[in-house]
Amino acid sequence: MNPLPLDWCQAVPDGFENEVVPPWTLRRHEDEEALATKLVGLDAHGRRCWIRHDHTAVAEGFDEEELPTARPTTHERRTAWRLRCGQWLLCVDRIERLDSCRPRVQNLPAVLRREEDLGL
């Protein structure tokens, strides 16, 4: 198990600060090939209570010299907190057009979900 990141609760939407179940331990899963990282916080009973999943999509192509390239195009962070009532609070932050001069940042509103509907 890894130590908890200090920012696990920083992005909790206003009004939910006292509703989230705090993690006691952390599991880290990393897939370098897929450019993805998942942090999973576990409560005192070993159940998931916090999840942060980062993923960067890339476009593969060739440069002027016909050498293979991979350029990042989109980055997405999905953060979810289990609430004391059992539902999950999900926030999705996305940066699109990373390969342009004007990337587009999209912070979607927080939504309540059941655990099986998180997709995490």
PDB file of C-alpha atoms in Angstrom:
ATOM      1  CA  MET A   1       0.000   0.000   0.000  1.00  0.00           C
ATOM      2  CA  ASN A   2       1.095   3.543  -0.704  1.00  0.00           C
ATOM      3  CA  PRO A   3       0.674   6.692   1.384  1.00  0.00           C
ATOM      4  CA  LEU A   4      -2.352   8.805   0.540  1.00  0.00           C
ATOM      5  CA  PRO A   5      -1.841  11.797  -1.735  1.00  0.00           C
ATOM      6  CA  LEU A   6      -2.445  14.992   0.192  1.00  0.00           C
ATOM      7  CA  ASP A   7      -4.834  16.302  -2.450  1.00  0.00           C
ATOM      8  CA  TRP A   8      -7.326  13.391  -2.356  1.00  0.00           C
ATOM      9  CA  CYS A   9      -9.987  15.692  -0.887  1.00  0.00           C
ATOM     10  CA  GLN A  10      -9.077  19.047  -2.476  1.00  0.00           C
ATOM     11  CA  ALA A  11     -11.416  18.732  -5.454  1.00  0.00           C
ATOM     12  CA  VAL A  12     -14.474  17.629  -3.463  1.00  0.00           C
ATOM     13  CA  PRO A  13     -17.314  19.871  -4.695  1.00  0.00           C
ATOM     14  CA  ASP A  14     -18.645  22.421  -2.235  1.00  0.00           C
ATOM     15  CA  GLY A  15     -21.223  21.064   0.161  1.00  0.00           C
ATOM     16  CA  PHE A  16     -19.934  17.481   0.071  1.00  0.00           C
ATOM     17  CA  GLU A  17     -16.803  17.886   2.215  1.00  0.00           C
ATOM     18  CA  ASN A  18     -18.397  16.206   5.257  1.00  0.00           C
ATOM     19  CA  GLU A  19     -20.188  13.541   3.204  1.00  0.00           C
ATOM     20  CA  VAL A  20     -17.187  11.710   1.701  1.00  0.00           C
ATOM     21  CA  VAL A  21     -15.724   8.543   3.205  1.00  0.00           C
ATOM     22  CA  PRO A  22     -12.016   9.131   3.847  1.00  0.00           C
ATOM     23  CA  PRO A  23      -9.495   6.601   2.537  1.00  0.00           C
ATOM     24  CA  TRP A  24      -7.033   4.908   4.879  1.00  0.00           C
ATOM     25  CA  THR A  25      -4.781   3.298   2.299  1.00  0.00           C
ATOM     26  CA  LEU A  26      -4.048   3.641  -1.385  1.00  0.00           C
ATOM     27  CA  ARG A  27      -3.485   1.300  -4.307  1.00  0.00           C
ATOM     28  CA  ARG A  28      -1.767   2.535  -7.446  1.00  0.00           C
ATOM     29  CA  HIS A  29      -2.216   0.967 -10.874  1.00  0.00           C
ATOM     30  CA  GLU A  30      -0.182   2.239 -13.795  1.00  0.00           C
ATOM     31  CA  ASP A  31      -0.273   1.290 -17.463  1.00  0.00           C
ATOM     32  CA  GLU A  32       2.592   3.093 -19.160  1.00  0.00           C
ATOM     33  CA  GLU A  33       1.701   1.775 -22.608  1.00  0.00           C
ATOM     34  CA  ALA A  34      -1.868   3.080 -22.331  1.00  0.00           C
ATOM     35  CA  LEU A  35      -0.730   6.317 -20.619  1.00  0.00           C
ATOM     36  CA  ALA A  36      -3.117   5.667 -17.741  1.00  0.00           C
ATOM     37  CA  THR A  37      -2.858   5.820 -13.967  1.00  0.00           C
ATOM     38  CA  LYS A  38      -5.487   4.841 -11.416  1.00  0.00           C
ATOM     39  CA  LEU A  39      -5.295   5.603  -7.718  1.00  0.00           C
ATOM     40  CA  VAL A  40      -7.777   3.737  -5.524  1.00  0.00           C
ATOM     41  CA  GLY A  41      -8.354   4.781  -1.926  1.00  0.00           C
ATOM     42  CA  LEU A  42      -9.638   2.104   0.443  1.00  0.00           C
ATOM     43  CA  ASP A  43     -11.577   2.734   3.640  1.00  0.00           C
ATOM     44  CA  ALA A  44     -10.908   1.058   6.997  1.00  0.00           C
ATOM     45  CA  HIS A  45     -12.826  -2.042   5.790  1.00  0.00           C
ATOM     46  CA  GLY A  46     -10.847  -2.387   2.536  1.00  0.00           C
ATOM     47  CA  ARG A  47     -13.679  -1.056   0.330  1.00  0.00           C
ATOM     48  CA  ARG A  48     -13.105   1.480  -2.423  1.00  0.00           C
ATOM     49  CA  CYS A  49     -14.006   4.998  -1.334  1.00  0.00           C
ATOM     50  CA  TRP A  50     -11.918   7.260  -3.603  1.00  0.00           C
ATOM     51  CA  ILE A  51     -10.770   6.818  -7.192  1.00  0.00           C
ATOM     52  CA  ARG A  52      -8.711   9.024  -9.481  1.00  0.00           C
ATOM     53  CA  HIS A  53      -8.162   7.824 -13.036  1.00  0.00           C
ATOM     54  CA  ASP A  54      -5.960   9.769 -15.452  1.00  0.00           C
ATOM     55  CA  HIS A  55      -5.716   8.862 -19.124  1.00  0.00           C
ATOM     56  CA  THR A  56      -4.035  10.548 -22.079  1.00  0.00           C
ATOM     57  CA  ALA A  57      -5.107   9.685 -25.624  1.00  0.00           C
ATOM     58  CA  VAL A  58      -2.536   9.956 -28.405  1.00  0.00           C
ATOM     59  CA  ALA A  59      -2.671  10.160 -32.177  1.00  0.00           C
ATOM     60  CA  GLU A  60      -0.077   8.100 -33.941  1.00  0.00           C
ATOM     61  CA  GLY A  61       1.394   9.223 -37.231  1.00  0.00           C
ATOM     62  CA  PHE A  62       4.618  10.011 -39.035  1.00  0.00           C
ATOM     63  CA  ASP A  63       6.826  13.086 -39.048  1.00  0.00           C
ATOM     64  CA  GLU A  64       8.452  14.779 -42.046  1.00  0.00           C
ATOM     65  CA  GLU A  65      11.184  12.126 -42.134  1.00  0.00           C
ATOM     66  CA  GLU A  66       8.597   9.310 -42.046  1.00  0.00           C
ATOM     67  CA  LEU A  67       9.522   8.361 -38.484  1.00  0.00           C
ATOM     68  CA  PRO A  68       6.651   7.195 -36.253  1.00  0.00           C
ATOM     69  CA  THR A  69       5.314   9.782 -33.827  1.00  0.00           C
ATOM     70  CA  ALA A  70       2.709   9.843 -31.084  1.00  0.00           C
ATOM     71  CA  ARG A  71       1.255  13.180 -30.033  1.00  0.00           C
ATOM     72  CA  PRO A  72      -1.066  13.640 -27.070  1.00  0.00           C
ATOM     73  CA  THR A  73      -4.533  14.827 -28.081  1.00  0.00           C
ATOM     74  CA  THR A  74      -6.780  14.519 -25.002  1.00  0.00           C
ATOM     75  CA  HIS A  75      -6.252  14.133 -21.268  1.00  0.00           C
ATOM     76  CA  GLU A  76      -9.057  13.103 -18.948  1.00  0.00           C
ATOM     77  CA  ARG A  77      -9.170  12.875 -15.172  1.00  0.00           C
ATOM     78  CA  ARG A  78     -12.110  11.138 -13.511  1.00  0.00           C
ATOM     79  CA  THR A  79     -12.310  11.525  -9.743  1.00  0.00           C
ATOM     80  CA  ALA A  80     -14.943   9.807  -7.610  1.00  0.00           C
ATOM     81  CA  TRP A  81     -15.667   9.865  -3.894  1.00  0.00           C
ATOM     82  CA  ARG A  82     -17.951   7.443  -2.095  1.00  0.00           C
ATOM     83  CA  LEU A  83     -20.452   9.301   0.044  1.00  0.00           C
ATOM     84  CA  ARG A  84     -21.630   8.124   3.445  1.00  0.00           C
ATOM     85  CA  CYS A  85     -25.050   7.376   1.893  1.00  0.00           C
ATOM     86  CA  GLY A  86     -23.409   4.821  -0.467  1.00  0.00           C
ATOM     87  CA  GLN A  87     -23.665   6.806  -3.697  1.00  0.00           C
ATOM     88  CA  TRP A  88     -20.604   8.119  -5.515  1.00  0.00           C
ATOM     89  CA  LEU A  89     -19.835  11.688  -6.498  1.00  0.00           C
ATOM     90  CA  LEU A  90     -18.090  11.767  -9.894  1.00  0.00           C
ATOM     91  CA  CYS A  91     -16.170  14.687 -11.411  1.00  0.00           C
ATOM     92  CA  VAL A  92     -14.739  14.595 -14.935  1.00  0.00           C
ATOM     93  CA  ASP A  93     -12.125  17.091 -16.117  1.00  0.00           C
ATOM     94  CA  ARG A  94     -10.995  16.940 -19.730  1.00  0.00           C
ATOM     95  CA  ILE A  95      -8.420  18.824 -21.783  1.00  0.00           C
ATOM     96  CA  GLU A  96      -8.946  18.404 -25.510  1.00  0.00           C
ATOM     97  CA  ARG A  97      -6.850  19.531 -28.478  1.00  0.00           C
ATOM     98  CA  LEU A  98      -3.558  19.110 -26.605  1.00  0.00           C
ATOM     99  CA  ASP A  99      -1.834  19.080 -29.982  1.00  0.00           C
ATOM    100  CA  SER A 100      -3.062  22.586 -30.850  1.00  0.00           C
ATOM    101  CA  CYS A 101      -2.145  26.092 -29.719  1.00  0.00           C
ATOM    102  CA  ARG A 102      -5.564  26.443 -28.066  1.00  0.00           C
ATOM    103  CA  PRO A 103      -6.365  23.432 -25.911  1.00  0.00           C
ATOM    104  CA  ARG A 104      -9.930  23.270 -24.627  1.00  0.00           C
ATOM    105  CA  VAL A 105     -10.502  22.662 -20.916  1.00  0.00           C
ATOM    106  CA  GLN A 106     -13.805  21.125 -19.934  1.00  0.00           C
ATOM    107  CA  ASN A 107     -14.745  20.672 -16.263  1.00  0.00           C
ATOM    108  CA  LEU A 108     -18.037  18.812 -16.221  1.00  0.00           C
ATOM    109  CA  PRO A 109     -20.470  19.304 -13.326  1.00  0.00           C
ATOM    110  CA  ALA A 110     -20.290  16.720 -10.536  1.00  0.00           C
ATOM    111  CA  VAL A 111     -22.889  13.961 -10.755  1.00  0.00           C
ATOM    112  CA  LEU A 112     -24.133  11.303  -8.335  1.00  0.00           C
ATOM    113  CA  ARG A 113     -23.691   7.706  -9.516  1.00  0.00           C
ATOM    114  CA  ARG A 114     -24.050   4.167  -8.249  1.00  0.00           C
ATOM    115  CA  GLU A 115     -20.719   2.352  -7.983  1.00  0.00           C
ATOM    116  CA  GLU A 116     -21.544  -0.007 -10.858  1.00  0.00           C
ATOM    117  CA  ASP A 117     -22.230   3.013 -13.107  1.00  0.00           C
ATOM    118  CA  LEU A 118     -18.871   4.737 -12.482  1.00  0.00           C
ATOM    119  CA  GLY A 119     -16.996   2.936 -15.233  1.00  0.00           C
ATOM    120  CA  LEU A 120     -13.909   2.965 -12.993  1.00  0.00           C
TER     121      LEU A 120
END
